[in-house]
Amino acid sequence: MTKSPHREYAGFFQFLASTAGLIFILIWSIIPTSYESENPSDESSNCLRSVLHTLLDLLPQRHWIVTIECIVLMGMLAIYLGILTYNEDVLTVPLHDISTITDRKAKLAKPNTYEEFIKKYAFSETSGVLDLPVTDVCKMLYETTNGKDLQNPPN
């Protein structure tokens, strides 16, 4: 299966077009409004000035470019904040939900007794296929029996 370079060409063209558009907007905003000189020297420069004058008359006024850029930037900010609040409010599960601890695909290690859990799973690495029950892990980490810490492995 060969990959077509179409997407690479399209991306490169988008890069060139956006760069050319940005350069055009910058140059257009820098060109002074009084681009006609007081003493035109020859007819070719007058022709060039008239073509330039016609082209600049086709473009919108300069303050509209700044206004449109500000509207686009504020729209991007509003969309970003909207997506952020949607992710926080709608897509994030509440803390009391069981899916914050485990999911439907979990394969729990189910030892018969607590001692079997400590001997088989507590102080050895997991096989990568089993999930340890949270209740047993919390019991081992935070509970002591007869003043003896359960984190020390039995010999």
Tab-separated table of N, CA and C in Angstrom:
chain	number	residue	atom	x	y	z
A	1	MET	N	0.836	-1.163	0.000
A	1	MET	CA	0.000	0.000	0.000
A	1	MET	C	0.893	1.242	0.000
A	2	THR	N	0.881	1.971	-1.075
A	2	THR	CA	1.721	3.165	-1.184
A	2	THR	C	0.932	4.383	-0.725
A	3	LYS	N	1.621	5.279	-0.079
A	3	LYS	CA	0.982	6.494	0.407
A	3	LYS	C	1.065	7.577	-0.666
A	4	SER	N	-0.038	8.266	-0.848
A	4	SER	CA	-0.080	9.360	-1.808
A	4	SER	C	0.476	10.627	-1.162
A	5	PRO	N	1.311	11.364	-1.874
A	5	PRO	CA	1.850	12.601	-1.291
A	5	PRO	C	0.875	13.772	-1.379
A	6	HIS	N	-0.387	13.479	-1.713
A	6	HIS	CA	-1.374	14.547	-1.893
A	6	HIS	C	-1.524	15.398	-0.633
A	7	ARG	N	-1.586	14.759	0.542
A	7	ARG	CA	-1.766	15.514	1.789
A	7	ARG	C	-0.557	16.392	2.080
A	8	GLU	N	0.642	15.893	1.746
A	8	GLU	CA	1.841	16.704	1.973
A	8	GLU	C	1.823	17.944	1.083
A	9	TYR	N	1.449	17.755	-0.172
A	9	TYR	CA	1.380	18.893	-1.082
A	9	TYR	C	0.306	19.878	-0.634
A	10	ALA	N	-0.831	19.358	-0.209
A	10	ALA	CA	-1.915	20.240	0.243
A	10	ALA	C	-1.486	21.023	1.483
A	11	GLY	N	-0.819	20.368	2.419
A	11	GLY	CA	-0.345	21.062	3.613
A	11	GLY	C	0.688	22.119	3.290
A	12	PHE	N	1.601	21.794	2.372
A	12	PHE	CA	2.618	22.769	1.979
A	12	PHE	C	1.973	23.958	1.275
A	13	PHE	N	0.970	23.697	0.429
A	13	PHE	CA	0.273	24.789	-0.242
A	13	PHE	C	-0.476	25.659	0.766
A	14	GLN	N	-1.099	25.048	1.768
A	14	GLN	CA	-1.772	25.832	2.804
A	14	GLN	C	-0.776	26.699	3.561
A	15	PHE	N	0.397	26.144	3.848
A	15	PHE	CA	1.436	26.921	4.524
A	15	PHE	C	1.853	28.116	3.673
A	16	LEU	N	2.100	27.875	2.379
A	16	LEU	CA	2.502	28.969	1.496
A	16	LEU	C	1.399	30.014	1.357
A	17	ALA	N	0.152	29.562	1.216
A	17	ALA	CA	-0.957	30.503	1.047
A	17	ALA	C	-1.166	31.343	2.302
A	18	SER	N	-1.097	30.725	3.466
A	18	SER	CA	-1.294	31.507	4.698
A	18	SER	C	-0.134	32.468	4.929
A	19	THR	N	1.091	32.042	4.602
A	19	THR	CA	2.238	32.940	4.746
A	19	THR	C	2.133	34.106	3.768
A	20	ALA	N	1.752	33.822	2.523
A	20	ALA	CA	1.597	34.894	1.537
A	20	ALA	C	0.473	35.844	1.947
A	21	GLY	N	-0.618	35.316	2.462
A	21	GLY	CA	-1.705	36.175	2.934
A	21	GLY	C	-1.285	37.055	4.090
A	22	LEU	N	-0.526	36.495	5.023
A	22	LEU	CA	-0.046	37.288	6.153
A	22	LEU	C	0.908	38.381	5.693
A	23	ILE	N	1.813	38.041	4.790
A	23	ILE	CA	2.747	39.047	4.261
A	23	ILE	C	1.983	40.134	3.504
A	24	PHE	N	0.975	39.743	2.724
A	24	PHE	CA	0.167	40.723	1.994
A	24	PHE	C	-0.549	41.667	2.951
A	25	ILE	N	-1.146	41.115	4.013
A	25	ILE	CA	-1.852	41.960	4.985
A	25	ILE	C	-0.880	42.904	5.673
A	26	LEU	N	0.306	42.414	6.027
A	26	LEU	CA	1.291	43.281	6.681
A	26	LEU	C	1.756	44.398	5.759
A	27	ILE	N	2.064	44.050	4.500
A	27	ILE	CA	2.519	45.075	3.551
A	27	ILE	C	1.401	46.071	3.276
A	28	TRP	N	0.187	45.570	3.123
A	28	TRP	CA	-0.937	46.445	2.833
A	28	TRP	C	-1.216	47.396	3.993
A	29	SER	N	-1.018	46.924	5.220
A	29	SER	CA	-1.262	47.817	6.353
A	29	SER	C	-0.122	48.809	6.555
A	30	ILE	N	1.064	48.527	6.007
A	30	ILE	CA	2.204	49.428	6.164
A	30	ILE	C	2.231	50.506	5.083
A	31	ILE	N	1.703	50.205	3.892
A	31	ILE	CA	1.732	51.177	2.791
A	31	ILE	C	0.986	52.435	3.222
A	32	PRO	N	1.585	53.584	3.063
A	32	PRO	CA	0.901	54.818	3.483
A	32	PRO	C	-0.301	55.105	2.591
A	33	THR	N	-1.249	55.837	3.137
A	33	THR	CA	-2.454	56.146	2.356
A	33	THR	C	-2.170	57.181	1.275
A	34	SER	N	-1.216	58.047	1.495
A	34	SER	CA	-0.863	59.027	0.466
A	34	SER	C	0.305	58.471	-0.348
A	35	TYR	N	-0.018	57.602	-1.273
A	35	TYR	CA	1.014	56.962	-2.079
A	35	TYR	C	1.293	57.727	-3.366
A	36	GLU	N	0.612	58.849	-3.615
A	36	GLU	CA	0.877	59.636	-4.817
A	36	GLU	C	1.891	60.724	-4.483
A	37	SER	N	2.856	60.861	-5.333
A	37	SER	CA	3.854	61.918	-5.096
A	37	SER	C	3.362	63.240	-5.688
A	38	GLU	N	3.976	64.327	-5.270
A	38	GLU	CA	3.539	65.649	-5.714
A	38	GLU	C	3.922	65.919	-7.169
A	39	ASN	N	5.080	65.442	-7.583
A	39	ASN	CA	5.527	65.729	-8.947
A	39	ASN	C	5.783	64.421	-9.703
A	40	PRO	N	4.787	63.907	-10.403
A	40	PRO	CA	5.017	62.698	-11.195
A	40	PRO	C	5.983	62.989	-12.332
A	41	SER	N	6.938	62.105	-12.510
A	41	SER	CA	8.005	62.373	-13.474
A	41	SER	C	7.655	61.916	-14.883
A	42	ASP	N	7.122	60.723	-15.037
A	42	ASP	CA	6.836	60.258	-16.398
A	42	ASP	C	5.503	59.513	-16.421
A	43	GLU	N	5.123	59.144	-17.646
A	43	GLU	CA	3.824	58.515	-17.849
A	43	GLU	C	3.783	57.085	-17.329
A	44	SER	N	4.897	56.339	-17.368
A	44	SER	CA	4.889	54.950	-16.897
A	44	SER	C	4.652	54.888	-15.390
A	45	SER	N	5.226	55.826	-14.657
A	45	SER	CA	4.988	55.827	-13.213
A	45	SER	C	3.545	56.234	-12.906
A	46	ASN	N	2.966	57.120	-13.742
A	46	ASN	CA	1.558	57.475	-13.555
A	46	ASN	C	0.656	56.274	-13.801
A	47	CYS	N	0.985	55.479	-14.804
A	47	CYS	CA	0.205	54.277	-15.108
A	47	CYS	C	0.301	53.272	-13.956
A	48	LEU	N	1.510	53.107	-13.454
A	48	LEU	CA	1.709	52.194	-12.324
A	48	LEU	C	0.955	52.682	-11.087
A	49	ARG	N	0.979	53.990	-10.868
A	49	ARG	CA	0.262	54.548	-9.719
A	49	ARG	C	-1.253	54.374	-9.880
A	50	SER	N	-1.742	54.519	-11.093
A	50	SER	CA	-3.187	54.360	-11.295
A	50	SER	C	-3.612	52.903	-11.092
A	51	VAL	N	-2.766	51.953	-11.519
A	51	VAL	CA	-3.066	50.533	-11.289
A	51	VAL	C	-3.037	50.233	-9.795
A	52	LEU	N	-2.028	50.758	-9.103
A	52	LEU	CA	-1.931	50.566	-7.656
A	52	LEU	C	-3.124	51.207	-6.946
A	53	HIS	N	-3.524	52.385	-7.399
A	53	HIS	CA	-4.675	53.062	-6.807
A	53	HIS	C	-5.942	52.236	-7.007
A	54	THR	N	-6.117	51.667	-8.194
A	54	THR	CA	-7.292	50.843	-8.474
A	54	THR	C	-7.299	49.583	-7.611
A	55	LEU	N	-6.136	48.939	-7.482
A	55	LEU	CA	-6.058	47.729	-6.658
A	55	LEU	C	-6.347	48.029	-5.189
A	56	LEU	N	-5.822	49.131	-4.690
A	56	LEU	CA	-6.058	49.467	-3.291
A	56	LEU	C	-7.494	49.907	-3.040
A	57	ASP	N	-8.161	50.438	-4.071
A	57	ASP	CA	-9.567	50.790	-3.904
A	57	ASP	C	-10.455	49.551	-3.835
A	58	LEU	N	-9.999	48.432	-4.408
A	58	LEU	CA	-10.775	47.196	-4.353
A	58	LEU	C	-10.729	46.554	-2.969
A	59	LEU	N	-9.673	46.809	-2.228
A	59	LEU	CA	-9.528	46.218	-0.899
A	59	LEU	C	-10.403	46.959	0.103
A	60	PRO	N	-10.803	46.281	1.169
A	60	PRO	CA	-11.575	47.000	2.193
A	60	PRO	C	-10.695	48.008	2.923
A	61	GLN	N	-11.332	48.897	3.643
A	61	GLN	CA	-10.569	49.896	4.378
A	61	GLN	C	-9.726	49.209	5.447
A	62	ARG	N	-8.650	49.871	5.840
A	62	ARG	CA	-7.675	49.232	6.724
A	62	ARG	C	-8.225	48.930	8.104
A	63	HIS	N	-9.077	49.755	8.619
A	63	HIS	CA	-9.584	49.487	9.964
A	63	HIS	C	-10.471	48.248	9.991
A	64	TRP	N	-11.038	47.861	8.827
A	64	TRP	CA	-11.835	46.636	8.795
A	64	TRP	C	-10.958	45.398	8.935
A	65	ILE	N	-9.742	45.453	8.419
A	65	ILE	CA	-8.834	44.310	8.571
A	65	ILE	C	-8.512	44.096	10.043
A	66	VAL	N	-8.221	45.176	10.748
A	66	VAL	CA	-7.941	45.061	12.185
A	66	VAL	C	-9.179	44.559	12.922
A	67	THR	N	-10.350	45.062	12.531
A	67	THR	CA	-11.590	44.631	13.173
A	67	THR	C	-11.839	43.149	12.934
A	68	ILE	N	-11.653	42.694	11.710
A	68	ILE	CA	-11.872	41.279	11.388
A	68	ILE	C	-10.875	40.398	12.131
A	69	GLU	N	-9.611	40.827	12.210
A	69	GLU	CA	-8.620	40.045	12.952
A	69	GLU	C	-8.992	39.949	14.426
A	70	CYS	N	-9.465	41.039	15.008
A	70	CYS	CA	-9.877	41.006	16.420
A	70	CYS	C	-11.085	40.101	16.622
A	71	ILE	N	-12.032	40.143	15.685
A	71	ILE	CA	-13.209	39.279	15.795
A	71	ILE	C	-12.800	37.815	15.705
A	72	VAL	N	-11.889	37.487	14.795
A	72	VAL	CA	-11.426	36.102	14.664
A	72	VAL	C	-10.712	35.651	15.934
A	73	LEU	N	-9.844	36.499	16.480
A	73	LEU	CA	-9.135	36.131	17.709
A	73	LEU	C	-10.092	35.953	18.885
A	74	MET	N	-11.066	36.838	19.028
A	74	MET	CA	-12.034	36.692	20.119
A	74	MET	C	-12.908	35.456	19.910
A	75	GLY	N	-13.216	35.138	18.643
A	75	GLY	CA	-13.958	33.910	18.366
A	75	GLY	C	-13.162	32.673	18.731
A	76	MET	N	-11.864	32.696	18.425
A	76	MET	CA	-11.014	31.563	18.814
A	76	MET	C	-10.967	31.416	20.329
A	77	LEU	N	-10.876	32.531	21.050
A	77	LEU	CA	-10.864	32.485	22.513
A	77	LEU	C	-12.185	31.941	23.049
A	78	ALA	N	-13.300	32.376	22.478
A	78	ALA	CA	-14.606	31.898	22.936
A	78	ALA	C	-14.767	30.406	22.675
A	79	ILE	N	-14.316	29.941	21.515
A	79	ILE	CA	-14.401	28.516	21.202
A	79	ILE	C	-13.518	27.712	22.144
A	80	TYR	N	-12.317	28.202	22.419
A	80	TYR	CA	-11.424	27.508	23.344
A	80	TYR	C	-12.053	27.409	24.731
A	81	LEU	N	-12.595	28.513	25.230
A	81	LEU	CA	-13.219	28.483	26.553
A	81	LEU	C	-14.467	27.604	26.557
A	82	GLY	N	-15.215	27.598	25.463
A	82	GLY	CA	-16.383	26.730	25.375
A	82	GLY	C	-16.013	25.262	25.401
A	83	ILE	N	-14.982	24.886	24.654
A	83	ILE	CA	-14.535	23.491	24.655
A	83	ILE	C	-13.991	23.109	26.024
A	84	LEU	N	-13.266	24.023	26.661
A	84	LEU	CA	-12.723	23.753	27.994
A	84	LEU	C	-13.839	23.511	29.004
A	85	THR	N	-14.847	24.364	29.009
A	85	THR	CA	-15.940	24.171	29.963
A	85	THR	C	-16.772	22.942	29.625
A	86	TYR	N	-16.930	22.622	28.355
A	86	TYR	CA	-17.654	21.406	27.977
A	86	TYR	C	-16.916	20.174	28.476
A	87	ASN	N	-15.592	20.150	28.308
A	87	ASN	CA	-14.816	19.010	28.797
A	87	ASN	C	-14.904	18.894	30.311
A	88	GLU	N	-14.842	20.024	31.003
A	88	GLU	CA	-14.874	19.991	32.470
A	88	GLU	C	-16.254	19.624	33.003
A	89	ASP	N	-17.306	20.160	32.412
A	89	ASP	CA	-18.641	19.977	32.975
A	89	ASP	C	-19.355	18.733	32.465
A	90	VAL	N	-19.189	18.401	31.206
A	90	VAL	CA	-19.984	17.321	30.621
A	90	VAL	C	-19.202	16.015	30.538
A	91	LEU	N	-17.978	16.062	30.052
A	91	LEU	CA	-17.245	14.828	29.789
A	91	LEU	C	-16.535	14.250	31.006
A	92	THR	N	-16.257	15.058	32.012
A	92	THR	CA	-15.577	14.553	33.193
A	92	THR	C	-16.591	13.862	34.093
A	93	VAL	N	-16.267	12.619	34.477
A	93	VAL	CA	-17.176	11.875	35.344
A	93	VAL	C	-17.039	12.385	36.774
A	94	PRO	N	-18.108	12.309	37.565
A	94	PRO	CA	-18.005	12.752	38.955
A	94	PRO	C	-17.083	11.842	39.760
A	95	LEU	N	-16.570	12.375	40.856
A	95	LEU	CA	-15.617	11.611	41.656
A	95	LEU	C	-16.247	10.401	42.325
A	96	HIS	N	-17.544	10.419	42.584
A	96	HIS	CA	-18.181	9.280	43.243
A	96	HIS	C	-18.541	8.170	42.256
A	97	ASP	N	-18.253	8.366	40.985
A	97	ASP	CA	-18.541	7.350	39.980
A	97	ASP	C	-17.482	6.258	40.025
A	98	ILE	N	-17.894	5.019	39.847
A	98	ILE	CA	-16.966	3.888	39.920
A	98	ILE	C	-16.014	3.863	38.723
A	99	SER	N	-16.373	4.542	37.633
A	99	SER	CA	-15.496	4.532	36.457
A	99	SER	C	-14.223	5.338	36.665
A	100	THR	N	-14.130	6.106	37.754
A	100	THR	CA	-12.859	6.768	38.053
A	100	THR	C	-11.849	5.788	38.621
A	101	ILE	N	-12.311	4.646	39.108
A	101	ILE	CA	-11.419	3.637	39.690
A	101	ILE	C	-11.172	2.496	38.721
A	102	THR	N	-12.218	1.993	38.103
A	102	THR	CA	-12.085	0.842	37.207
A	102	THR	C	-13.033	1.018	36.032
A	103	ASP	N	-12.904	0.141	35.069
A	103	ASP	CA	-13.782	0.202	33.910
A	103	ASP	C	-14.329	-1.185	33.622
A	104	ARG	N	-15.098	-1.313	32.543
A	104	ARG	CA	-15.730	-2.587	32.204
A	104	ARG	C	-14.728	-3.620	31.720
A	105	LYS	N	-13.584	-3.188	31.240
A	105	LYS	CA	-12.597	-4.111	30.689
A	105	LYS	C	-11.627	-4.641	31.746
A	106	ALA	N	-11.782	-4.234	32.984
A	106	ALA	CA	-10.841	-4.635	34.032
A	106	ALA	C	-10.970	-6.121	34.335
A	107	LYS	N	-9.835	-6.759	34.569
A	107	LYS	CA	-9.796	-8.164	34.982
A	107	LYS	C	-9.195	-8.191	36.378
A	108	LEU	N	-10.056	-8.337	37.367
A	108	LEU	CA	-9.614	-8.261	38.743
A	108	LEU	C	-9.014	-9.575	39.206
A	109	ALA	N	-7.984	-9.465	40.016
A	109	ALA	CA	-7.443	-10.639	40.697
A	109	ALA	C	-8.366	-10.931	41.867
A	110	LYS	N	-8.898	-12.141	41.931
A	110	LYS	CA	-9.870	-12.482	42.969
A	110	LYS	C	-9.312	-13.583	43.866
A	111	PRO	N	-8.504	-13.210	44.841
A	111	PRO	CA	-8.015	-14.233	45.772
A	111	PRO	C	-9.131	-14.639	46.743
A	112	ASN	N	-9.030	-15.870	47.231
A	112	ASN	CA	-10.058	-16.371	48.150
A	112	ASN	C	-9.945	-15.738	49.529
A	113	THR	N	-8.722	-15.565	50.004
A	113	THR	CA	-8.516	-14.986	51.331
A	113	THR	C	-7.588	-13.786	51.222
A	114	TYR	N	-7.565	-13.026	52.308
A	114	TYR	CA	-6.695	-11.855	52.351
A	114	TYR	C	-5.231	-12.269	52.402
A	115	GLU	N	-4.931	-13.346	53.080
A	115	GLU	CA	-3.550	-13.841	53.159
A	115	GLU	C	-3.057	-14.279	51.781
A	116	GLU	N	-3.934	-14.887	51.016
A	116	GLU	CA	-3.561	-15.281	49.648
A	116	GLU	C	-3.276	-14.045	48.795
A	117	PHE	N	-4.052	-12.997	48.997
A	117	PHE	CA	-3.802	-11.742	48.283
A	117	PHE	C	-2.419	-11.196	48.627
A	118	ILE	N	-2.070	-11.204	49.917
A	118	ILE	CA	-0.765	-10.672	50.329
A	118	ILE	C	0.362	-11.530	49.767
A	119	LYS	N	0.224	-12.853	49.806
A	119	LYS	CA	1.310	-13.730	49.343
A	119	LYS	C	1.476	-13.682	47.822
A	120	LYS	N	0.362	-13.659	47.079
A	120	LYS	CA	0.462	-13.758	45.619
A	120	LYS	C	0.636	-12.415	44.913
A	121	TYR	N	-0.053	-11.388	45.400
A	121	TYR	CA	-0.133	-10.157	44.612
A	121	TYR	C	0.485	-8.928	45.271
A	122	ALA	N	0.506	-8.865	46.594
A	122	ALA	CA	0.857	-7.617	47.260
A	122	ALA	C	2.312	-7.236	47.077
A	123	PHE	N	3.225	-8.168	47.172
A	123	PHE	CA	4.645	-7.834	47.143
A	123	PHE	C	5.354	-8.413	45.929
A	124	SER	N	4.624	-8.694	44.899
A	124	SER	CA	5.228	-9.123	43.635
A	124	SER	C	4.615	-8.286	42.527
A	125	GLU	N	5.318	-8.229	41.418
A	125	GLU	CA	4.809	-7.423	40.319
A	125	GLU	C	3.597	-8.104	39.704
A	126	THR	N	2.709	-7.272	39.162
A	126	THR	CA	1.528	-7.834	38.517
A	126	THR	C	1.918	-8.361	37.147
A	127	SER	N	1.112	-9.245	36.640
A	127	SER	CA	1.419	-9.826	35.337
A	127	SER	C	1.046	-8.894	34.198
A	128	GLY	N	0.437	-7.796	34.497
A	128	GLY	CA	0.054	-6.852	33.457
A	128	GLY	C	-1.317	-7.130	32.900
A	129	VAL	N	-1.921	-8.260	33.293
A	129	VAL	CA	-3.238	-8.593	32.797
A	129	VAL	C	-4.285	-8.464	33.901
A	130	LEU	N	-3.857	-8.455	35.140
A	130	LEU	CA	-4.792	-8.403	36.257
A	130	LEU	C	-4.731	-7.047	36.949
A	131	ASP	N	-5.883	-6.583	37.371
A	131	ASP	CA	-5.974	-5.377	38.186
A	131	ASP	C	-6.212	-5.797	39.625
A	132	LEU	N	-5.546	-5.135	40.535
A	132	LEU	CA	-5.724	-5.457	41.949
A	132	LEU	C	-6.966	-4.758	42.480
A	133	PRO	N	-7.746	-5.421	43.333
A	133	PRO	CA	-8.919	-4.765	43.917
A	133	PRO	C	-8.501	-3.594	44.801
A	134	VAL	N	-9.159	-2.475	44.646
A	134	VAL	CA	-8.801	-1.269	45.379
A	134	VAL	C	-9.010	-1.465	46.872
A	135	THR	N	-10.037	-2.190	47.243
A	135	THR	CA	-10.300	-2.392	48.672
A	135	THR	C	-9.169	-3.147	49.341
A	136	ASP	N	-8.640	-4.169	48.660
A	136	ASP	CA	-7.533	-4.925	49.252
A	136	ASP	C	-6.257	-4.097	49.298
A	137	VAL	N	-6.019	-3.299	48.276
A	137	VAL	CA	-4.824	-2.450	48.265
A	137	VAL	C	-4.907	-1.420	49.387
A	138	CYS	N	-6.056	-0.784	49.564
A	138	CYS	CA	-6.209	0.195	50.648
A	138	CYS	C	-6.089	-0.475	52.006
A	139	LYS	N	-6.635	-1.674	52.120
A	139	LYS	CA	-6.536	-2.397	53.391
A	139	LYS	C	-5.087	-2.696	53.722
A	140	MET	N	-4.310	-3.096	52.706
A	140	MET	CA	-2.914	-3.415	52.949
A	140	MET	C	-2.109	-2.157	53.266
A	141	LEU	N	-2.402	-1.057	52.594
A	141	LEU	CA	-1.619	0.158	52.789
A	141	LEU	C	-1.927	0.873	54.099
A	142	TYR	N	-3.169	0.868	54.509
A	142	TYR	CA	-3.557	1.740	55.610
A	142	TYR	C	-3.984	1.018	56.883
A	143	GLU	N	-3.990	-0.288	56.871
A	143	GLU	CA	-4.425	-1.012	58.056
A	143	GLU	C	-3.239	-1.681	58.733
A	144	THR	N	-3.273	-1.716	60.035
A	144	THR	CA	-2.260	-2.451	60.799
A	144	THR	C	-2.954	-3.518	61.622
A	145	THR	N	-2.273	-4.603	61.858
A	145	THR	CA	-2.813	-5.692	62.660
A	145	THR	C	-1.917	-5.894	63.867
A	146	ASN	N	-2.469	-5.719	65.047
A	146	ASN	CA	-1.755	-5.905	66.312
A	146	ASN	C	-0.494	-5.052	66.373
A	147	GLY	N	-0.578	-3.815	65.861
A	147	GLY	CA	0.575	-2.929	65.907
A	147	GLY	C	1.640	-3.262	64.883
A	148	LYS	N	1.419	-4.264	64.046
A	148	LYS	CA	2.398	-4.671	63.037
A	148	LYS	C	1.990	-4.072	61.693
A	149	ASP	N	2.933	-3.463	61.038
A	149	ASP	CA	2.660	-2.831	59.752
A	149	ASP	C	2.530	-3.913	58.696
A	150	LEU	N	1.468	-3.857	57.901
A	150	LEU	CA	1.256	-4.878	56.876
A	150	LEU	C	2.098	-4.644	55.632
A	151	GLN	N	2.751	-3.493	55.518
A	151	GLN	CA	3.565	-3.248	54.335
A	151	GLN	C	4.844	-4.066	54.347
A	152	ASN	N	5.291	-4.501	55.496
A	152	ASN	CA	6.481	-5.352	55.550
A	152	ASN	C	6.079	-6.764	55.178
A	153	PRO	N	6.703	-7.350	54.185
A	153	PRO	CA	6.277	-8.676	53.738
A	153	PRO	C	6.572	-9.734	54.797
A	154	PRO	N	5.667	-10.693	54.926
A	154	PRO	CA	5.937	-11.781	55.873
A	154	PRO	C	7.031	-12.689	55.343
A	155	ASN	N	7.907	-13.142	56.216
A	155	ASN	CA	9.009	-14.029	55.796
A	155	ASN	C	8.652	-15.475	55.933
